[in-house]
Amino acid sequence: MIGISVQRPVRITDVAALAGVSPGTVSKALNNTGSLKESTRQRIKAAADQLGFVPDPDARWLAARRSYTVGLLSVDAAGRFSIPVMLGAENALAAGEMSALMATTRYDPVREAYHLKTFRARRVDGIIVTGRTTDPRPPVETDIPVVYAFAPSTSADDASVVPDDADGMTKIVKHLLDRGRHRIAHVGGLPYKHASEVRAAAVTAALADVGLGLVTPPLFGEWSEEWGRRAVDQLLEATPGRDDDLGVDAITCGSDQIARGVTDRLRELGIAVPQAIAVTGFDNWEVMALASRPPLTTIDLRLEDLGRRAAELLLDAIAGTPHHGTELTKMELIPRAST
């Protein structure tokens, strides 16, 4: 009979023997606990790498009372906004040698409760909750540290990280003013949505700061190209000009979808963009912004940076120093041919 040799897994005692230390010292080094010299910690990690030692997750949890995993919970299955947030958070967590478990609730409270229960059973150290809009949401019910990203909690006790829509729209207005545009109109999305209202208010405030106002009150409709096309007709009717004077020389839009509809309709009417009317979008959704004719000047929400910051706040909370309130993250102007 031919004998079969089965190689046993590498044990913590093997790492200890190679590094010349006790198994307890190995545990402290690999769990980043205890008071060890950095040279000793590095020697132990080098020995573990050399032997291919993989710590047992249950033993690691027992030693540190941490699982080194974080739950990422989103309401959004499509993920146009939440996936970049999650990717940024995951990058920050990976740098701290932590893993992420992702789940989507699809706006179903029963599914959300199930995922929270599952995270608890998996002994995650914390949870990042995100969504598809910046509308505030009720806090989740759990005793695990939680940080809200993009979609803030309604509780001021919670830590939330949200894109600074007012910062983005202020940058848009400054960009247009620097290009000599002074008769500006605004086409927003749904009027009861947080992002739509904040962006419209920011345009008005930024113009007021330089003694100007919108040529018409903000127009609100859907987050769609179709609404952008209809809004152009409403604007031109409300701001009649004479000869080559159209009464408006720039249109700021609450989203890239709306802005693409605006540029389409202006082109149909024979109105040159940006020569006669400059157009700006918001969100830097490249499917829309780059496919627009011409490509859209817009605002990038820097969602991966937002997710990274949410992960940093969560790591602080896990370490015992939680944050409270809402933190706003800055945006980036992306100039393109539409202005």
XYZ file of C-alpha atoms in Angstrom:
339
model
C 0.000 0.000 0.000
C 1.267 3.460 -0.898
C 1.386 5.828 2.071
C -0.094 9.298 1.704
C 1.511 12.145 3.618
C -0.920 14.821 4.746
C 0.745 18.086 5.642
C -0.695 19.570 8.827
C -1.596 23.274 9.012
C 1.036 25.686 10.283
C 0.451 26.392 13.966
C 1.178 29.385 16.101
C 3.808 27.280 17.940
C 5.676 26.856 14.627
C 5.799 30.628 14.153
C 6.954 31.044 17.768
C 9.764 28.517 17.292
C 11.010 30.167 14.096
C 10.875 33.674 15.617
C 12.406 32.553 18.922
C 9.535 33.836 21.079
C 6.595 32.418 23.033
C 3.217 31.630 21.386
C 1.663 34.390 23.503
C 4.089 36.935 22.052
C 3.172 35.750 18.542
C -0.508 36.308 19.336
C 0.176 39.847 20.555
C 2.241 40.686 17.480
C -0.269 39.365 14.948
C -3.225 40.993 16.726
C -1.382 44.318 17.165
C -1.839 44.177 20.937
C 0.558 44.295 23.873
C 3.778 46.249 24.376
C 6.346 44.796 21.995
C 9.411 46.228 20.354
C 8.755 47.040 16.724
C 11.723 44.864 15.721
C 10.182 41.892 17.572
C 6.773 42.503 15.989
C 8.306 42.648 12.509
C 10.395 39.510 13.120
C 7.280 37.587 14.116
C 5.293 38.805 11.113
C 8.173 37.846 8.816
C 8.218 34.350 10.350
C 4.448 34.016 9.890
C 4.744 35.092 6.244
C 7.613 32.681 5.645
C 5.623 29.728 7.018
C 2.351 30.810 5.403
C 0.606 31.009 8.766
C -3.097 31.927 8.581
C -4.598 32.949 11.959
C -7.753 31.137 12.988
C -10.507 33.782 12.937
C -12.227 32.401 16.036
C -8.964 32.402 17.978
C -8.235 35.928 16.762
C -11.621 37.088 17.978
C -11.138 35.443 21.368
C -7.741 37.127 21.758
C -8.787 40.635 20.732
C -12.607 40.512 21.054
C -12.679 41.710 17.453
C -13.527 39.936 14.217
C -11.664 42.425 11.990
C -14.696 42.533 9.708
C -17.101 45.375 8.965
C -20.592 45.216 7.482
C -21.424 47.463 4.507
C -25.187 47.907 4.233
C -26.872 49.655 1.292
C -30.488 50.177 0.290
C -29.415 50.423 -3.354
C -29.115 47.284 -5.513
C -28.154 49.284 -8.644
C -25.361 51.058 -6.789
C -24.668 54.116 -8.950
C -23.890 56.137 -5.833
C -23.492 53.503 -3.122
C -20.959 51.241 -4.877
C -18.249 53.955 -5.150
C -18.866 54.779 -1.479
C -18.456 51.115 -0.566
C -15.294 50.764 -2.660
C -13.711 53.738 -0.903
C -14.655 52.330 2.489
C -13.321 48.893 1.583
C -9.995 50.369 0.479
C -9.571 52.134 3.818
C -10.564 49.033 5.762
C -8.180 46.809 3.789
C -5.314 49.127 4.746
C -6.162 48.287 8.354
C -6.245 44.555 7.550
C -10.028 44.407 7.906
C -12.493 42.612 5.645
C -15.912 43.843 4.509
C -19.221 41.998 4.200
C -21.631 43.679 1.768
C -25.435 43.442 1.748
C -28.311 45.327 0.084
C -31.753 45.903 1.588
C -33.604 47.243 -1.506
C -35.655 49.545 0.738
C -37.142 46.496 2.501
C -37.206 46.888 6.322
C -37.552 43.120 6.796
C -34.464 42.506 4.650
C -32.593 45.243 6.544
C -33.425 43.644 9.900
C -32.258 40.262 8.579
C -28.915 41.650 7.390
C -28.351 43.450 10.695
C -29.032 40.201 12.534
C -26.593 38.389 10.229
C -23.892 41.022 10.794
C -24.400 40.595 14.539
C -24.067 36.815 14.232
C -20.872 37.278 12.225
C -19.541 39.448 15.075
C -18.690 42.371 12.796
C -16.862 45.192 14.572
C -18.955 47.933 12.962
C -21.327 48.815 10.124
C -21.331 51.454 7.380
C -24.827 52.278 6.102
C -25.200 53.966 2.714
C -27.948 54.671 0.176
C -28.821 56.115 -3.216
C -29.874 59.628 -2.124
C -28.741 62.191 0.434
C -32.191 62.260 2.027
C -31.850 61.606 5.788
C -32.899 58.138 6.933
C -33.880 56.672 10.340
C -31.002 55.132 12.294
C -30.606 51.346 12.262
C -31.363 49.454 15.451
C -28.159 47.788 16.647
C -25.634 47.993 19.459
C -22.704 47.792 17.001
C -20.845 51.019 16.047
C -22.435 52.529 12.910
C -21.440 55.317 10.511
C -23.774 56.617 7.788
C -22.290 57.477 4.381
C -24.039 59.551 1.655
C -27.477 58.974 3.221
C -27.224 60.609 6.689
C -28.958 59.496 9.865
C -31.774 61.644 11.224
C -30.161 61.379 14.671
C -27.592 64.033 15.593
C -25.985 61.478 17.915
C -24.911 59.372 14.934
C -21.878 59.998 12.717
C -22.769 60.764 9.092
C -20.602 61.693 6.096
C -22.412 63.510 3.277
C -21.289 65.229 0.043
C -21.310 69.033 0.300
C -23.807 69.856 -2.473
C -23.615 73.569 -1.706
C -19.826 73.498 -2.162
C -20.228 71.839 -5.552
C -22.841 74.254 -6.876
C -20.884 77.259 -5.581
C -17.903 76.054 -7.631
C -20.149 75.768 -10.688
C -21.401 79.354 -10.309
C -17.875 80.717 -9.843
C -16.775 78.832 -12.952
C -19.589 80.399 -15.002
C -18.989 83.905 -13.655
C -15.284 83.593 -14.503
C -16.366 82.927 -18.083
C -18.482 86.055 -18.249
C -21.884 84.413 -17.741
C -24.249 86.559 -15.690
C -27.772 85.593 -16.783
C -28.042 82.178 -15.213
C -31.045 79.863 -14.907
C -31.327 76.672 -12.861
C -33.111 73.420 -13.697
C -33.395 71.080 -10.719
C -34.760 67.623 -10.030
C -37.561 66.615 -7.693
C -38.351 69.592 -5.426
C -38.767 67.590 -2.226
C -35.409 65.812 -2.535
C -32.599 67.051 -0.301
C -29.983 67.237 -3.073
C -32.308 69.102 -5.444
C -33.280 71.722 -2.885
C -29.744 72.289 -1.570
C -28.281 72.641 -5.080
C -30.944 75.143 -6.149
C -30.504 77.174 -2.961
C -26.717 77.193 -3.439
C -27.008 78.669 -6.948
C -29.236 81.431 -5.618
C -26.898 82.162 -2.686
C -23.725 82.162 -4.797
C -25.248 84.660 -7.251
C -26.558 86.841 -4.426
C -23.021 87.046 -3.033
C -21.989 88.964 -6.183
C -25.154 91.030 -6.445
C -26.895 88.867 -9.045
C -29.968 86.685 -9.146
C -31.372 83.866 -11.267
C -33.151 85.059 -14.409
C -36.191 83.007 -13.337
C -37.081 81.112 -10.164
C -35.551 77.610 -10.160
C -37.453 75.054 -12.224
C -38.071 71.636 -10.663
C -39.099 68.389 -12.328
C -37.781 64.845 -12.703
C -34.179 63.577 -12.658
C -34.448 62.854 -16.379
C -33.333 63.923 -19.844
C -36.963 64.324 -20.873
C -37.469 66.925 -18.136
C -34.299 68.728 -19.234
C -35.664 69.077 -22.776
C -39.021 70.416 -21.566
C -37.314 72.818 -19.166
C -35.457 74.498 -22.054
C -38.754 75.410 -23.711
C -40.088 76.794 -20.428
C -36.945 78.865 -19.856
C -36.844 80.366 -23.323
C -40.520 81.254 -23.080
C -39.987 82.880 -19.665
C -36.853 84.828 -20.740
C -37.655 86.218 -24.202
C -34.730 87.966 -25.861
C -34.303 90.008 -28.993
C -32.356 88.973 -32.090
C -29.383 86.891 -30.868
C -30.031 87.776 -27.204
C -31.731 84.745 -25.630
C -32.274 86.299 -22.206
C -30.167 83.568 -20.568
C -26.490 82.738 -21.144
C -26.012 79.754 -18.799
C -28.124 76.929 -17.374
C -27.042 75.064 -14.259
C -28.654 71.660 -13.853
C -29.275 69.530 -10.793
C -27.904 66.381 -12.449
C -26.032 65.191 -15.525
C -29.181 63.511 -16.838
C -31.078 66.785 -16.793
C -28.133 68.613 -18.372
C -27.880 66.123 -21.225
C -31.559 66.695 -21.997
C -30.933 70.454 -21.930
C -28.044 70.223 -24.418
C -30.087 67.946 -26.691
C -32.982 70.406 -26.836
C -30.727 73.436 -27.370
C -29.085 71.634 -30.286
C -32.513 70.832 -31.780
C -33.352 74.541 -31.589
C -30.094 75.527 -33.284
C -28.726 77.204 -30.144
C -24.981 76.662 -29.810
C -23.521 75.278 -26.560
C -21.515 76.895 -25.058
C -21.269 79.845 -27.476
C -24.829 81.064 -26.838
C -25.702 79.197 -23.649
C -23.302 77.347 -21.346
C -24.666 74.241 -19.612
C -23.466 72.466 -16.468
C -24.387 69.153 -14.908
C -23.841 67.616 -11.489
C -22.617 64.158 -10.269
C -20.021 63.421 -13.004
C -21.942 60.326 -14.114
C -19.690 59.623 -17.078
C -22.349 57.639 -18.954
C -24.229 60.930 -19.245
C -21.527 63.588 -18.956
C -19.217 62.207 -21.647
C -21.992 61.111 -24.005
C -23.551 64.580 -23.965
C -22.935 66.766 -27.024
C -20.823 68.619 -26.061
C -19.421 66.786 -23.000
C -20.618 68.311 -19.750
C -18.826 70.494 -17.276
C -19.975 68.962 -14.015
C -19.192 68.263 -10.362
C -17.570 65.047 -9.192
C -18.923 63.978 -5.794
C -15.654 62.151 -4.943
C -17.660 59.295 -3.495
C -14.690 57.001 -2.915
C -13.137 59.729 -0.741
C -16.443 59.967 1.119
C -16.477 56.214 1.702
C -12.874 56.305 2.878
C -13.714 59.021 5.395
C -16.711 57.043 6.667
C -14.421 54.058 7.241
C -11.983 56.245 9.175
C -14.793 57.466 11.458
C -15.959 53.890 11.965
C -12.472 52.722 12.898
C -12.353 55.522 15.477
C -15.702 54.374 16.880
C -14.507 50.775 17.073
C -11.431 51.998 18.948
C -13.676 53.713 21.500
C -13.715 57.324 20.232
C -16.987 57.723 18.304
C -17.866 60.850 16.308
C -21.240 62.596 16.271
C -23.094 64.792 13.797
C -22.773 65.278 10.044
C -19.477 65.868 8.245
C -19.536 67.370 4.733
C -16.989 66.315 2.097
C -15.787 68.684 -0.627
C -16.468 68.196 -4.344
C -14.409 68.679 -7.505
C -15.224 70.795 -10.565
C -14.683 68.892 -13.842
C -14.550 71.463 -16.684
C -15.498 70.219 -20.162
C -16.680 71.613 -23.479
C -20.223 72.582 -22.420
C -18.883 75.756 -20.786
